[in-house]
GROMACS .gro file of C-alpha atoms in nm:
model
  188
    1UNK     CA    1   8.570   7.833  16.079
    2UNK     CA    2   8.870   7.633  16.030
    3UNK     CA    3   8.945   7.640  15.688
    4UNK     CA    4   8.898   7.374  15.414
    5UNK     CA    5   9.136   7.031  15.461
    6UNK     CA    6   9.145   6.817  15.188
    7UNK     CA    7   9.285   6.456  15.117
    8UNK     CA    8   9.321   6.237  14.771
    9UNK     CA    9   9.153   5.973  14.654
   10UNK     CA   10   9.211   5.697  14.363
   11UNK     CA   11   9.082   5.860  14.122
   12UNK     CA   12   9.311   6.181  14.182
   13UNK     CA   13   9.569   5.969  14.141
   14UNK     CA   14   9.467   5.731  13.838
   15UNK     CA   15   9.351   5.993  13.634
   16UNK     CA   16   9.698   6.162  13.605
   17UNK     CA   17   9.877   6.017  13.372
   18UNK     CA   18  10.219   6.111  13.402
   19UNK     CA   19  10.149   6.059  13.780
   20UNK     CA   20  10.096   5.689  13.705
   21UNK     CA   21  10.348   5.692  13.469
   22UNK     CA   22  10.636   5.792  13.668
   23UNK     CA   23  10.516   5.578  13.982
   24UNK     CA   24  10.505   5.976  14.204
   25UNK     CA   25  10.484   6.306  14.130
   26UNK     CA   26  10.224   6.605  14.233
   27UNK     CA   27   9.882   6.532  14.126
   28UNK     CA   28   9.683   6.787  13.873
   29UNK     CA   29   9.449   6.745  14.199
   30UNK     CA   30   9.663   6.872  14.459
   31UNK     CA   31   9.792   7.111  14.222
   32UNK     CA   32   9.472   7.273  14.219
   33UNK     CA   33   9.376   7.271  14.560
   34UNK     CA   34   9.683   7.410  14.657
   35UNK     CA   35   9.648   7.704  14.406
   36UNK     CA   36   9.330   7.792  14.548
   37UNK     CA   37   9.458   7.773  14.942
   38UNK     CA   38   9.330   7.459  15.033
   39UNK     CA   39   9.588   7.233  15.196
   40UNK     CA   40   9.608   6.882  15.107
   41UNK     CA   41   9.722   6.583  15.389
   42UNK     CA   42   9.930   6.313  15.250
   43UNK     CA   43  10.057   6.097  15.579
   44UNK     CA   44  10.071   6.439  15.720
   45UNK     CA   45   9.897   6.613  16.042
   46UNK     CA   46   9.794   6.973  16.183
   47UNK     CA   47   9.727   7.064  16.504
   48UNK     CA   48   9.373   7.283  16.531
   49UNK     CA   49   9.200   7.464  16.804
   50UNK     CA   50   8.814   7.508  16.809
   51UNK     CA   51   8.666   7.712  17.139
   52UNK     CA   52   8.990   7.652  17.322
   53UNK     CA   53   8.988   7.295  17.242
   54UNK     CA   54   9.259   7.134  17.070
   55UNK     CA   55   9.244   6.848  16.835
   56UNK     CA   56   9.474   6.693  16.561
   57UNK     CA   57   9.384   6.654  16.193
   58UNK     CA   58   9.560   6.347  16.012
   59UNK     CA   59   9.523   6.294  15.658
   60UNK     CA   60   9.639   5.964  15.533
   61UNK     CA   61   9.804   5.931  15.167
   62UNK     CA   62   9.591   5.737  14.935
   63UNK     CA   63   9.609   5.334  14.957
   64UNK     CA   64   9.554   5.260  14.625
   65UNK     CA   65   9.690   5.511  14.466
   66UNK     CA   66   9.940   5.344  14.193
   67UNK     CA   67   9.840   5.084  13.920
   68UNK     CA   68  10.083   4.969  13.705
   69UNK     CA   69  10.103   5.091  13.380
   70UNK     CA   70  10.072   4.735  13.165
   71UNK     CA   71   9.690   4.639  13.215
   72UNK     CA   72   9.779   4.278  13.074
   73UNK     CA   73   9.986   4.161  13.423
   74UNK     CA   74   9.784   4.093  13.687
   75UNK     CA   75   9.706   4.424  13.818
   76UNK     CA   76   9.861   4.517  14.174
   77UNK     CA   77   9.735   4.864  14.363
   78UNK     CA   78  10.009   5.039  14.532
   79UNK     CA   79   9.945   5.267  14.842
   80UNK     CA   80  10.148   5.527  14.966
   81UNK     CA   81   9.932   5.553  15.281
   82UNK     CA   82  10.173   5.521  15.598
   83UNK     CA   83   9.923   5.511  15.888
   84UNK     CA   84  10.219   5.477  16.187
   85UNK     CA   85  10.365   5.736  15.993
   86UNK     CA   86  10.123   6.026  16.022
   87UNK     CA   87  10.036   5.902  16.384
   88UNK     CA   88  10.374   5.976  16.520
   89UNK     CA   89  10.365   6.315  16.369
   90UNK     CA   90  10.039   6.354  16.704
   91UNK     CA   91  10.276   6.555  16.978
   92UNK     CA   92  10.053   6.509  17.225
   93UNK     CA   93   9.708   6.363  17.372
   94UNK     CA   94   9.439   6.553  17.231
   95UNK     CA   95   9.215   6.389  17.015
   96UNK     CA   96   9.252   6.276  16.639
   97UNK     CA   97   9.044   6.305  16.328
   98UNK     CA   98   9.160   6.061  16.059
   99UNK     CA   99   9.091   6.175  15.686
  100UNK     CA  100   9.119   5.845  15.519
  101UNK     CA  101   9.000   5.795  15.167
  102UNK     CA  102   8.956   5.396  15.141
  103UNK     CA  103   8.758   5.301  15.515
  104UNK     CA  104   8.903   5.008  15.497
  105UNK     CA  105   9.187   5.155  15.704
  106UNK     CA  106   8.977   5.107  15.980
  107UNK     CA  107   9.026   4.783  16.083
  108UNK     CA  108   9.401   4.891  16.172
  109UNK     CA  109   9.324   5.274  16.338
  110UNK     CA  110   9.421   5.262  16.659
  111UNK     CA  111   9.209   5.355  16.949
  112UNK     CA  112   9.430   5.703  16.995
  113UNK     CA  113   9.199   5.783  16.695
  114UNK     CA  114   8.867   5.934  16.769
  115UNK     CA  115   8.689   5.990  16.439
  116UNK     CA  116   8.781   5.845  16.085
  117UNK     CA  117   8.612   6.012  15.815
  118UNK     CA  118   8.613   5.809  15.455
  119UNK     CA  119   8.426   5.836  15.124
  120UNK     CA  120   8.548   5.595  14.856
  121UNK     CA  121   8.234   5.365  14.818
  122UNK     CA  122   8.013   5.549  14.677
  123UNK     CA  123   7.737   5.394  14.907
  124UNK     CA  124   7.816   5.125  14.664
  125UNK     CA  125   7.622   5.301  14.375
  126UNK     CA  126   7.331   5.052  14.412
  127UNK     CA  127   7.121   5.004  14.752
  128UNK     CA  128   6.855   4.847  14.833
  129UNK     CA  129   6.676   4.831  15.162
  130UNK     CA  130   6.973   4.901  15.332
  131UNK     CA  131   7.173   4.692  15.140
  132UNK     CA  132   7.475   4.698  14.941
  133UNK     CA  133   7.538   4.431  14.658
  134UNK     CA  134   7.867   4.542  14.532
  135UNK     CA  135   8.115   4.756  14.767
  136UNK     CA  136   8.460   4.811  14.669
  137UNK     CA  137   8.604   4.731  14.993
  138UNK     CA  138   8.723   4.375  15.183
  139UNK     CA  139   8.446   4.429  15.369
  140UNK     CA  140   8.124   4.474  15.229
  141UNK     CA  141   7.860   4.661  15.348
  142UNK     CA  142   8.044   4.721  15.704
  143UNK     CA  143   8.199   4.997  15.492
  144UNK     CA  144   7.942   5.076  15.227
  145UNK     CA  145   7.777   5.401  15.367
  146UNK     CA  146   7.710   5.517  15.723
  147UNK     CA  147   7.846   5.534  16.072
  148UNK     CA  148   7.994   5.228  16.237
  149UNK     CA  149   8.222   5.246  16.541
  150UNK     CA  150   8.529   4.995  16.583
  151UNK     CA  151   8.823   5.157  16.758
  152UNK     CA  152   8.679   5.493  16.695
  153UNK     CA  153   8.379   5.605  16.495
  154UNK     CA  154   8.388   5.585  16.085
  155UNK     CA  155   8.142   5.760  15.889
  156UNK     CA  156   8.197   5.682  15.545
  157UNK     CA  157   8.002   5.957  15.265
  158UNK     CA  158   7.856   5.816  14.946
  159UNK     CA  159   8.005   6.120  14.818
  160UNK     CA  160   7.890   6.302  14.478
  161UNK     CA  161   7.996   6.080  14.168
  162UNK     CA  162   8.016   5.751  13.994
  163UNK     CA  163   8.288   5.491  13.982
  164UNK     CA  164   8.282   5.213  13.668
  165UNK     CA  165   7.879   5.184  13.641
  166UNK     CA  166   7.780   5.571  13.536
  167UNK     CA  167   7.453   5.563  13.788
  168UNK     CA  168   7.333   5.524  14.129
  169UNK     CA  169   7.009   5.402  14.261
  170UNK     CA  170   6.921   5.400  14.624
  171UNK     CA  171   7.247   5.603  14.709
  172UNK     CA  172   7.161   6.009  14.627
  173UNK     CA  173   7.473   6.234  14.607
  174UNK     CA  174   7.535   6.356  14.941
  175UNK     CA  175   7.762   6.605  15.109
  176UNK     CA  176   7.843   6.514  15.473
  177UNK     CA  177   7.829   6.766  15.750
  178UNK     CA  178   7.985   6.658  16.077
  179UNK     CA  179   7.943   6.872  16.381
  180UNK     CA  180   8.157   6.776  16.662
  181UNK     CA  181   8.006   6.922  16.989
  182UNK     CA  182   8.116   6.863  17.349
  183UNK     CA  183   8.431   6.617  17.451
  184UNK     CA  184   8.537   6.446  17.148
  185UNK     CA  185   8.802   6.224  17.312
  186UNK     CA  186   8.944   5.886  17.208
  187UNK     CA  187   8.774   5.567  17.325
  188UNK     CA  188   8.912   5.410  17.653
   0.00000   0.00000   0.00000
C-alpha cells in the first residue's frame, strides 16, 4: 500500500468562505486531510515505487477554484491549476499519474502523461441510456463518466454526491478502484 493521495476540488474551495474571500489561503479541506496524514497535491508531484517500479504522482491545483465574491458581475472562475508547472517538477522518465479534479484538463495533458484520473461531473447526475443531458464540462458527455483515452487514458468517477440538483438518476454513487498491473508507460 501506498498511502492515501488526495487533491481538491471546487467545492473545497467554494465552500470556505474566508478562502473565497481573501482570493488564497489553506482550505478547511486540506486542513483536515493534512491533520489526519493524508497529503494533499496542489501543482505538486511525488515520486512512488510499487514492486520495484517507479512512477510519478502529479496532483494538479483546482481550475476553478475562485469565484468572485459579488454574484451580481458576471461571474468569472479562477484556477490556480498550473499544469507545465507540476510537469516540470517529473525528474525523470517514468511514468505519470495525473490527479486532476475538472477532466477537462485533458485536452491539454501531454502524452508524457499516462493516466489522468478526474471526478468533477458527477456522471452528470442524470443518465440515460448512456447518455448525459447536462455535464458541467466544455465537453459534454466526452467527459461525463467513464474511460476515454486522448493523449493518455482519463477515467473520470461519478463520485459520491450532488452538485446544484440534490439527486441522481442513472448515475449510482460510486467509488473507483484502479489497479494498475504490468507496464504502465506513456503512449508513444
Amino acid at each position: 500500500m501506498l498511502g492515501v493521495h488526495a487533491i481538491l476540488g471546487n467545492h473545497d474551495y467554494w465552500d470556505d468562505r474566508t478562502v473565497q474571500r481573501e482570493g488564497q489561503g489553506t482550505t478547511v479541506s486540506r486542513r483536515a486531510l493534512e491533520a489526519v496524514g493524508i497529503p494533499v497535491y496542489e501543482n505538486d508531484v511525488i515520486r512512488l515505487t510499487k514492486s520495484d517500479r517507479p512512477f510519478w504522482l502529479a496532483g494538479l491545483g483546482d481550475q476553478l477554484a475562485y469565484l468572485p465574491a459579488r454574484r451580481f458581475r458576471p461571474v468569472r472562475r479562477i484556477g490556480i491549476d498550473e499544469l507545465d508547472v507540476t510537469l516540470a517538477k517529473v525528474t525523470d522518465d517514468a511514468p505519470v499519474i495525473l490527479l486532476a479534479h475538472e477532466p477537462d484538463i485533458a485536452m491539454r495533458v501531454p502524452k508524457r502523461v499516462a493516466l489522468q484520473l478526474s471526478g468533477h461531473t458527477h456522471g452528470g447526475q442524470v443518465r440515460l441510456f448512456g447518455w448525459t443531458p447536462v455535464v458541467p464540462s466544455r465537453y459534454g458527455n466526452l467527459f461525463a463518466y467513464g474511460h476515454t483515452r486522448l493523449n493518455c487514458d482519463v477515467i473520470v468517477s461519478g463520485g459520491l454526491g450532488c452538485s446544484i440538483m440534490p439527486f441522481r438518476l442513472g448515475v449510482p454513487p460510486e467509488i473507483v478502484l484502479v489497479t494498475l498491473g504490468g507496464k504502465i508507460s506513456p503512449l508513444s
